[in-house]
Amino acid sequence: MAGNEVEVISHLLEVEQAAVALTTEAQTEADKRISAARAKADAEFKAGFDKIISDNERVFEFEREKISADSERSVKEFKDRIEASAKDVAAFNSYLEEILFA
């Protein structure tokens, strides 16, 4: 009977070693799959993020140029309106004399 027990224990140890090897192999495969999935997800995120940044930069640049052109146009219209206005030099001089020498 002692020989039978040794064989059973030996067989159980072999089964345990096979289970450990199988578990280790499964964990290694799982780690590889997780790593690959993480790398893929990171790449997809970066691509999406870069696209959003690019789109926003394009919109920003368009709006900046539009605002700059509107501003330049407004300043030019103001200058043109000032230059086109009639100048009453005599009234201006009279006003200055009134303020400065009163």
CSV table of N, CA, C and O in Angstrom, one decimal:
chain,number,residue,atom,x,y,z
A,1,MET,N,0.8,-1.2,0.0
A,1,MET,CA,0.0,0.0,0.0
A,1,MET,C,0.9,1.3,0.0
A,1,MET,O,0.4,2.3,-0.6
A,2,ALA,N,2.0,1.2,0.6
A,2,ALA,CA,2.9,2.4,0.7
A,2,ALA,C,3.3,2.8,-0.7
A,2,ALA,O,3.5,3.9,-1.0
A,3,GLY,N,3.6,1.8,-1.5
A,3,GLY,CA,4.0,2.1,-2.9
A,3,GLY,C,2.9,2.8,-3.7
A,3,GLY,O,3.1,3.6,-4.5
A,4,ASN,N,1.7,2.4,-3.4
A,4,ASN,CA,0.5,2.9,-4.1
A,4,ASN,C,0.3,4.4,-3.7
A,4,ASN,O,0.0,5.3,-4.5
A,5,GLU,N,0.5,4.7,-2.4
A,5,GLU,CA,0.4,6.0,-1.9
A,5,GLU,C,1.5,6.9,-2.5
A,5,GLU,O,1.2,8.1,-2.8
A,6,VAL,N,2.7,6.4,-2.6
A,6,VAL,CA,3.8,7.2,-3.2
A,6,VAL,C,3.5,7.5,-4.6
A,6,VAL,O,3.7,8.6,-5.1
A,7,GLU,N,2.9,6.5,-5.4
A,7,GLU,CA,2.5,6.8,-6.8
A,7,GLU,C,1.5,7.8,-6.9
A,7,GLU,O,1.5,8.7,-7.7
A,8,VAL,N,0.5,7.8,-6.0
A,8,VAL,CA,-0.6,8.8,-6.0
A,8,VAL,C,-0.1,10.1,-5.7
A,8,VAL,O,-0.4,11.1,-6.4
A,9,ILE,N,0.8,10.2,-4.7
A,9,ILE,CA,1.4,11.5,-4.3
A,9,ILE,C,2.2,12.0,-5.4
A,9,ILE,O,2.2,13.2,-5.8
A,10,SER,N,3.0,11.2,-6.0
A,10,SER,CA,3.9,11.5,-7.1
A,10,SER,C,3.0,12.0,-8.3
A,10,SER,O,3.3,13.1,-8.9
A,11,HIS,N,2.0,11.3,-8.6
A,11,HIS,CA,1.1,11.7,-9.6
A,11,HIS,C,0.4,13.1,-9.3
A,11,HIS,O,0.3,14.0,-10.2
A,12,LEU,N,0.0,13.3,-8.1
A,12,LEU,CA,-0.6,14.6,-7.7
A,12,LEU,C,0.4,15.7,-7.8
A,12,LEU,O,0.1,16.8,-8.2
A,13,LEU,N,1.7,15.5,-7.5
A,13,LEU,CA,2.7,16.5,-7.6
A,13,LEU,C,2.9,16.8,-9.1
A,13,LEU,O,3.1,18.0,-9.5
A,14,GLU,N,2.9,15.8,-10.0
A,14,GLU,CA,3.0,16.0,-11.4
A,14,GLU,C,1.9,16.9,-11.9
A,14,GLU,O,2.0,17.8,-12.7
A,15,VAL,N,0.7,16.5,-11.5
A,15,VAL,CA,-0.5,17.3,-11.9
A,15,VAL,C,-0.4,18.7,-11.4
A,15,VAL,O,-0.8,19.7,-12.1
A,16,GLU,N,0.0,18.9,-10.2
A,16,GLU,CA,0.2,20.3,-9.6
A,16,GLU,C,1.2,21.1,-10.4
A,16,GLU,O,1.0,22.2,-10.7
A,17,GLN,N,2.3,20.4,-10.8
A,17,GLN,CA,3.4,21.1,-11.6
A,17,GLN,C,2.8,21.5,-12.9
A,17,GLN,O,3.1,22.6,-13.5
A,18,ALA,N,2.0,20.6,-13.5
A,18,ALA,CA,1.4,20.9,-14.8
A,18,ALA,C,0.4,22.0,-14.7
A,18,ALA,O,0.3,22.9,-15.6
A,19,ALA,N,-0.3,22.1,-13.6
A,19,ALA,CA,-1.3,23.1,-13.3
A,19,ALA,C,-0.5,24.5,-13.2
A,19,ALA,O,-1.0,25.5,-13.7
A,20,VAL,N,0.6,24.4,-12.4
A,20,VAL,CA,1.4,25.7,-12.2
A,20,VAL,C,1.9,26.1,-13.6
A,20,VAL,O,1.8,27.3,-13.9
A,21,ALA,N,2.4,25.2,-14.4
A,21,ALA,CA,2.9,25.6,-15.7
A,21,ALA,C,1.8,26.2,-16.6
A,21,ALA,O,2.0,27.2,-17.3
A,22,LEU,N,0.7,25.6,-16.6
A,22,LEU,CA,-0.5,26.0,-17.3
A,22,LEU,C,-0.9,27.4,-16.9
A,22,LEU,O,-1.2,28.3,-17.7
A,23,THR,N,-1.0,27.6,-15.6
A,23,THR,CA,-1.4,28.9,-15.0
A,23,THR,C,-0.4,30.0,-15.4
A,23,THR,O,-0.8,31.1,-15.7
A,24,THR,N,0.9,29.6,-15.3
A,24,THR,CA,1.9,30.6,-15.6
A,24,THR,C,1.8,31.0,-17.1
A,24,THR,O,1.9,32.2,-17.5
A,25,GLU,N,1.6,30.0,-17.9
A,25,GLU,CA,1.5,30.2,-19.4
A,25,GLU,C,0.3,31.1,-19.7
A,25,GLU,O,0.3,32.0,-20.5
A,26,ALA,N,-0.9,30.8,-19.0
A,26,ALA,CA,-2.1,31.5,-19.1
A,26,ALA,C,-1.9,33.0,-18.7
A,26,ALA,O,-2.3,33.9,-19.3
A,27,GLN,N,-1.2,33.2,-17.6
A,27,GLN,CA,-0.9,34.5,-17.1
A,27,GLN,C,0.0,35.3,-18.0
A,27,GLN,O,-0.3,36.5,-18.3
A,28,THR,N,1.0,34.6,-18.6
A,28,THR,CA,1.8,35.3,-19.6
A,28,THR,C,1.1,35.7,-20.8
A,28,THR,O,1.2,36.8,-21.3
A,29,GLU,N,0.2,34.8,-21.3
A,29,GLU,CA,-0.6,35.1,-22.5
A,29,GLU,C,-1.6,36.3,-22.1
A,29,GLU,O,-1.8,37.2,-23.0
A,30,ALA,N,-2.2,36.3,-20.9
A,30,ALA,CA,-3.1,37.3,-20.6
A,30,ALA,C,-2.4,38.7,-20.5
A,30,ALA,O,-2.9,39.7,-20.9
A,31,ASP,N,-1.1,38.7,-19.9
A,31,ASP,CA,-0.3,39.9,-19.9
A,31,ASP,C,0.0,40.4,-21.3
A,31,ASP,O,-0.1,41.6,-21.5
A,32,LYS,N,0.3,39.5,-22.2
A,32,LYS,CA,0.6,39.9,-23.6
A,32,LYS,C,-0.6,40.5,-24.2
A,32,LYS,O,-0.6,41.6,-24.8
A,33,ARG,N,-1.8,39.9,-24.0
A,33,ARG,CA,-3.1,40.4,-24.6
A,33,ARG,C,-3.4,41.8,-24.0
A,33,ARG,O,-3.9,42.7,-24.7
A,34,ILE,N,-3.3,41.9,-22.7
A,34,ILE,CA,-3.6,43.2,-22.0
A,34,ILE,C,-2.6,44.3,-22.5
A,34,ILE,O,-3.1,45.4,-22.8
A,35,SER,N,-1.4,43.9,-22.6
A,35,SER,CA,-0.4,44.9,-23.1
A,35,SER,C,-0.7,45.3,-24.5
A,35,SER,O,-0.6,46.5,-24.9
A,36,ALA,N,-1.1,44.4,-25.4
A,36,ALA,CA,-1.4,44.7,-26.8
A,36,ALA,C,-2.7,45.6,-26.8
A,36,ALA,O,-2.7,46.5,-27.6
A,37,ALA,N,-3.7,45.2,-26.0
A,37,ALA,CA,-4.9,46.0,-26.0
A,37,ALA,C,-4.7,47.4,-25.5
A,37,ALA,O,-5.2,48.4,-26.0
A,38,ARG,N,-3.8,47.5,-24.5
A,38,ARG,CA,-3.5,48.8,-23.9
A,38,ARG,C,-2.7,49.7,-25.0
A,38,ARG,O,-3.0,50.9,-25.2
A,39,ALA,N,-1.8,49.1,-25.7
A,39,ALA,CA,-1.1,49.8,-26.7
A,39,ALA,C,-2.0,50.2,-27.8
A,39,ALA,O,-1.9,51.4,-28.3
A,40,LYS,N,-2.9,49.4,-28.2
A,40,LYS,CA,-3.9,49.7,-29.3
A,40,LYS,C,-4.8,50.8,-28.8
A,40,LYS,O,-5.0,51.8,-29.5
A,41,ALA,N,-5.3,50.8,-27.6
A,41,ALA,CA,-6.2,51.8,-27.0
A,41,ALA,C,-5.4,53.1,-26.9
A,41,ALA,O,-6.0,54.2,-27.2
A,42,ASP,N,-4.2,53.1,-26.5
A,42,ASP,CA,-3.4,54.3,-26.4
A,42,ASP,C,-3.1,54.9,-27.7
A,42,ASP,O,-3.2,56.2,-27.9
A,43,ALA,N,-2.9,54.1,-28.7
A,43,ALA,CA,-2.7,54.6,-30.1
A,43,ALA,C,-4.0,55.2,-30.6
A,43,ALA,O,-3.9,56.3,-31.3
A,44,GLU,N,-5.1,54.6,-30.4
A,44,GLU,CA,-6.4,55.1,-30.9
A,44,GLU,C,-6.7,56.4,-30.2
A,44,GLU,O,-7.2,57.4,-30.8
A,45,PHE,N,-6.4,56.5,-28.8
A,45,PHE,CA,-6.7,57.7,-28.1
A,45,PHE,C,-5.8,58.8,-28.6
A,45,PHE,O,-6.3,59.9,-28.8
A,46,LYS,N,-4.5,58.5,-28.8
A,46,LYS,CA,-3.6,59.6,-29.3
A,46,LYS,C,-4.0,60.1,-30.7
A,46,LYS,O,-4.0,61.3,-31.0
A,47,ALA,N,-4.4,59.2,-31.6
A,47,ALA,CA,-4.9,59.6,-32.9
A,47,ALA,C,-6.1,60.4,-32.8
A,47,ALA,O,-6.2,61.5,-33.5
A,48,GLY,N,-7.1,60.1,-32.0
A,48,GLY,CA,-8.3,60.9,-31.8
A,48,GLY,C,-8.0,62.2,-31.2
A,48,GLY,O,-8.5,63.2,-31.6
A,49,PHE,N,-7.1,62.2,-30.2
A,49,PHE,CA,-6.7,63.4,-29.5
A,49,PHE,C,-6.0,64.4,-30.4
A,49,PHE,O,-6.3,65.6,-30.5
A,50,ASP,N,-5.1,63.8,-31.2
A,50,ASP,CA,-4.3,64.6,-32.2
A,50,ASP,C,-5.3,65.2,-33.3
A,50,ASP,O,-5.1,66.4,-33.7
A,51,LYS,N,-6.3,64.5,-33.7
A,51,LYS,CA,-7.3,65.0,-34.6
A,51,LYS,C,-8.1,66.1,-34.0
A,51,LYS,O,-8.3,67.2,-34.7
A,52,ILE,N,-8.5,66.0,-32.8
A,52,ILE,CA,-9.3,67.0,-32.1
A,52,ILE,C,-8.4,68.3,-32.0
A,52,ILE,O,-8.9,69.4,-32.2
A,53,ILE,N,-7.2,68.1,-31.6
A,53,ILE,CA,-6.2,69.3,-31.4
A,53,ILE,C,-6.1,69.9,-32.8
A,53,ILE,O,-6.1,71.2,-32.9
A,54,SER,N,-5.8,69.2,-33.8
A,54,SER,CA,-5.7,69.7,-35.2
A,54,SER,C,-6.9,70.5,-35.6
A,54,SER,O,-6.8,71.6,-36.2
A,55,ASP,N,-8.1,69.9,-35.4
A,55,ASP,CA,-9.3,70.6,-35.8
A,55,ASP,C,-9.5,71.9,-35.0
A,55,ASP,O,-9.9,72.9,-35.6
A,56,ASN,N,-9.2,71.8,-33.7
A,56,ASN,CA,-9.4,73.0,-32.9
A,56,ASN,C,-8.4,74.1,-33.3
A,56,ASN,O,-8.7,75.3,-33.3
A,57,GLU,N,-7.1,73.7,-33.6
A,57,GLU,CA,-6.1,74.7,-34.1
A,57,GLU,C,-6.6,75.3,-35.4
A,57,GLU,O,-6.4,76.5,-35.6
A,58,ARG,N,-7.1,74.5,-36.3
A,58,ARG,CA,-7.6,75.1,-37.6
A,58,ARG,C,-8.7,76.1,-37.4
A,58,ARG,O,-8.7,77.2,-37.9
A,59,VAL,N,-9.7,75.7,-36.5
A,59,VAL,CA,-10.8,76.6,-36.2
A,59,VAL,C,-10.3,77.9,-35.5
A,59,VAL,O,-10.7,79.0,-35.9
A,60,PHE,N,-9.3,77.7,-34.6
A,60,PHE,CA,-8.7,78.9,-33.9
A,60,PHE,C,-8.1,79.8,-34.9
A,60,PHE,O,-8.3,81.0,-34.8
A,61,GLU,N,-7.3,79.2,-35.8
A,61,GLU,CA,-6.5,80.1,-36.7
A,61,GLU,C,-7.5,80.8,-37.7
A,61,GLU,O,-7.3,82.0,-38.0
A,62,PHE,N,-8.6,80.1,-38.1
A,62,PHE,CA,-9.6,80.8,-39.0
A,62,PHE,C,-10.2,81.9,-38.2
A,62,PHE,O,-10.4,83.0,-38.8
A,63,GLU,N,-10.6,81.7,-37.0
A,63,GLU,CA,-11.3,82.7,-36.2
A,63,GLU,C,-10.4,83.9,-35.9
A,63,GLU,O,-10.8,85.0,-35.9
A,64,ARG,N,-9.1,83.6,-35.6
A,64,ARG,CA,-8.1,84.6,-35.3
A,64,ARG,C,-7.9,85.5,-36.5
A,64,ARG,O,-7.9,86.8,-36.4
A,65,GLU,N,-7.8,84.9,-37.7
A,65,GLU,CA,-7.6,85.7,-38.9
A,65,GLU,C,-8.9,86.5,-39.2
A,65,GLU,O,-8.8,87.7,-39.6
A,66,LYS,N,-10.1,86.0,-39.0
A,66,LYS,CA,-11.3,86.7,-39.2
A,66,LYS,C,-11.4,87.9,-38.2
A,66,LYS,O,-11.7,89.0,-38.7
A,67,ILE,N,-11.1,87.7,-37.0
A,67,ILE,CA,-11.1,88.8,-36.0
A,67,ILE,C,-10.1,89.8,-36.3
A,67,ILE,O,-10.4,91.0,-36.2
A,68,SER,N,-8.9,89.4,-36.7
A,68,SER,CA,-7.9,90.4,-37.1
A,68,SER,C,-8.3,91.2,-38.3
A,68,SER,O,-8.1,92.4,-38.3
A,69,ALA,N,-8.9,90.6,-39.3
A,69,ALA,CA,-9.4,91.3,-40.5
A,69,ALA,C,-10.5,92.2,-40.1
A,69,ALA,O,-10.5,93.4,-40.6
A,70,ASP,N,-11.4,91.8,-39.3
A,70,ASP,CA,-12.5,92.7,-38.8
A,70,ASP,C,-12.0,93.9,-38.1
A,70,ASP,O,-12.4,95.0,-38.2
A,71,SER,N,-11.0,93.6,-37.2
A,71,SER,CA,-10.4,94.7,-36.4
A,71,SER,C,-9.7,95.7,-37.3
A,71,SER,O,-9.8,96.9,-37.2
A,72,GLU,N,-8.9,95.2,-38.3
A,72,GLU,CA,-8.2,96.1,-39.2
A,72,GLU,C,-9.2,96.9,-40.0
A,72,GLU,O,-9.0,98.1,-40.3
A,73,ARG,N,-10.3,96.3,-40.5
A,73,ARG,CA,-11.3,97.0,-41.2
A,73,ARG,C,-12.0,98.1,-40.4
A,73,ARG,O,-12.2,99.2,-40.8
A,74,SER,N,-12.3,97.8,-39.1
A,74,SER,CA,-12.9,98.7,-38.2
A,74,SER,C,-12.0,99.9,-38.0
A,74,SER,O,-12.5,101.1,-38.0
A,75,VAL,N,-10.7,99.7,-37.8
A,75,VAL,CA,-9.8,100.8,-37.6
A,75,VAL,C,-9.7,101.6,-38.8
A,75,VAL,O,-9.6,102.9,-38.8
A,76,LYS,N,-9.6,101.0,-40.0
A,76,LYS,CA,-9.5,101.7,-41.2
A,76,LYS,C,-10.8,102.6,-41.5
A,76,LYS,O,-10.7,103.8,-41.8
A,77,GLU,N,-11.9,102.0,-41.2
A,77,GLU,CA,-13.2,102.8,-41.3
A,77,GLU,C,-13.2,104.0,-40.4
A,77,GLU,O,-13.6,105.1,-40.8
A,78,PHE,N,-12.7,103.8,-39.2
A,78,PHE,CA,-12.7,104.9,-38.2
A,78,PHE,C,-11.7,106.0,-38.7
A,78,PHE,O,-12.1,107.2,-38.6
A,79,LYS,N,-10.6,105.6,-39.1
A,79,LYS,CA,-9.6,106.6,-39.7
A,79,LYS,C,-10.2,107.3,-40.8
A,79,LYS,O,-10.0,108.6,-40.9
A,80,ASP,N,-10.8,106.6,-41.8
A,80,ASP,CA,-11.4,107.2,-42.9
A,80,ASP,C,-12.5,108.2,-42.5
A,80,ASP,O,-12.6,109.3,-43.1
A,81,ARG,N,-13.3,107.8,-41.5
A,81,ARG,CA,-14.4,108.7,-41.1
A,81,ARG,C,-13.8,110.0,-40.4
A,81,ARG,O,-14.3,111.1,-40.6
A,82,ILE,N,-12.7,109.8,-39.6
A,82,ILE,CA,-12.1,110.9,-39.0
A,82,ILE,C,-11.5,111.9,-40.0
A,82,ILE,O,-11.7,113.1,-39.9
A,83,GLU,N,-10.8,111.3,-41.0
A,83,GLU,CA,-10.1,112.1,-42.0
A,83,GLU,C,-11.2,112.8,-42.9
A,83,GLU,O,-10.9,113.9,-43.4
A,84,ALA,N,-12.3,112.2,-43.1
A,84,ALA,CA,-13.3,112.8,-43.9
A,84,ALA,C,-14.2,113.8,-43.2
A,84,ALA,O,-14.9,114.6,-43.9
A,85,SER,N,-14.1,113.9,-41.9
A,85,SER,CA,-14.9,114.8,-41.2
A,85,SER,C,-14.4,116.2,-41.4
A,85,SER,O,-13.2,116.5,-41.6
A,86,ALA,N,-15.4,117.2,-41.4
A,86,ALA,CA,-15.0,118.6,-41.6
A,86,ALA,C,-14.3,119.1,-40.4
A,86,ALA,O,-14.7,118.8,-39.2
A,87,LYS,N,-13.3,119.9,-40.6
A,87,LYS,CA,-12.5,120.5,-39.5
A,87,LYS,C,-12.8,122.0,-39.4
A,87,LYS,O,-12.7,122.7,-40.3
A,88,ASP,N,-13.2,122.4,-38.2
A,88,ASP,CA,-13.5,123.8,-37.9
A,88,ASP,C,-12.4,124.3,-37.1
A,88,ASP,O,-12.4,124.3,-35.9
A,89,VAL,N,-11.3,124.8,-37.7
A,89,VAL,CA,-10.1,125.3,-37.1
A,89,VAL,C,-10.4,126.5,-36.2
A,89,VAL,O,-9.9,126.6,-35.1
A,90,ALA,N,-11.2,127.4,-36.7
A,90,ALA,CA,-11.5,128.6,-35.9
A,90,ALA,C,-12.2,128.2,-34.6
A,90,ALA,O,-11.9,128.8,-33.5
A,91,ALA,N,-13.2,127.3,-34.7
A,91,ALA,CA,-14.0,126.9,-33.5
A,91,ALA,C,-13.0,126.2,-32.5
A,91,ALA,O,-13.1,126.4,-31.3
A,92,PHE,N,-12.1,125.4,-33.0
A,92,PHE,CA,-11.2,124.6,-32.2
A,92,PHE,C,-10.3,125.6,-31.5
A,92,PHE,O,-10.1,125.5,-30.2
A,93,ASN,N,-9.7,126.6,-32.2
A,93,ASN,CA,-8.8,127.5,-31.6
A,93,ASN,C,-9.6,128.4,-30.5
A,93,ASN,O,-9.0,128.7,-29.5
A,94,SER,N,-10.8,128.7,-30.8
A,94,SER,CA,-11.6,129.5,-29.9
A,94,SER,C,-11.8,128.7,-28.6
A,94,SER,O,-11.7,129.2,-27.5
A,95,TYR,N,-12.1,127.4,-28.8
A,95,TYR,CA,-12.4,126.6,-27.6
A,95,TYR,C,-11.1,126.4,-26.8
A,95,TYR,O,-11.1,126.5,-25.6
A,96,LEU,N,-9.9,126.2,-27.5
A,96,LEU,CA,-8.7,126.1,-26.7
A,96,LEU,C,-8.4,127.4,-26.0
A,96,LEU,O,-7.9,127.4,-24.8
A,97,GLU,N,-8.6,128.6,-26.6
A,97,GLU,CA,-8.3,129.8,-25.9
A,97,GLU,C,-9.2,130.0,-24.7
A,97,GLU,O,-8.8,130.4,-23.6
A,98,GLU,N,-10.5,129.5,-24.8
A,98,GLU,CA,-11.4,129.6,-23.8
A,98,GLU,C,-11.0,128.8,-22.6
A,98,GLU,O,-11.1,129.2,-21.4
A,99,ILE,N,-10.5,127.6,-22.9
A,99,ILE,CA,-10.1,126.6,-21.8
A,99,ILE,C,-8.8,127.0,-21.2
A,99,ILE,O,-8.7,127.1,-20.0
A,100,LEU,N,-7.8,127.3,-22.0
A,100,LEU,CA,-6.5,127.6,-21.5
A,100,LEU,C,-6.3,129.0,-20.9
A,100,LEU,O,-5.6,129.2,-19.9
A,101,PHE,N,-7.0,130.0,-21.4
A,101,PHE,CA,-6.7,131.3,-21.0
A,101,PHE,C,-7.9,132.0,-20.2
A,101,PHE,O,-8.0,133.1,-20.0
A,102,ALA,N,-8.8,131.2,-19.8
A,102,ALA,CA,-10.0,131.7,-19.1
A,102,ALA,C,-9.7,132.1,-17.7
A,102,ALA,O,-8.8,131.8,-17.0
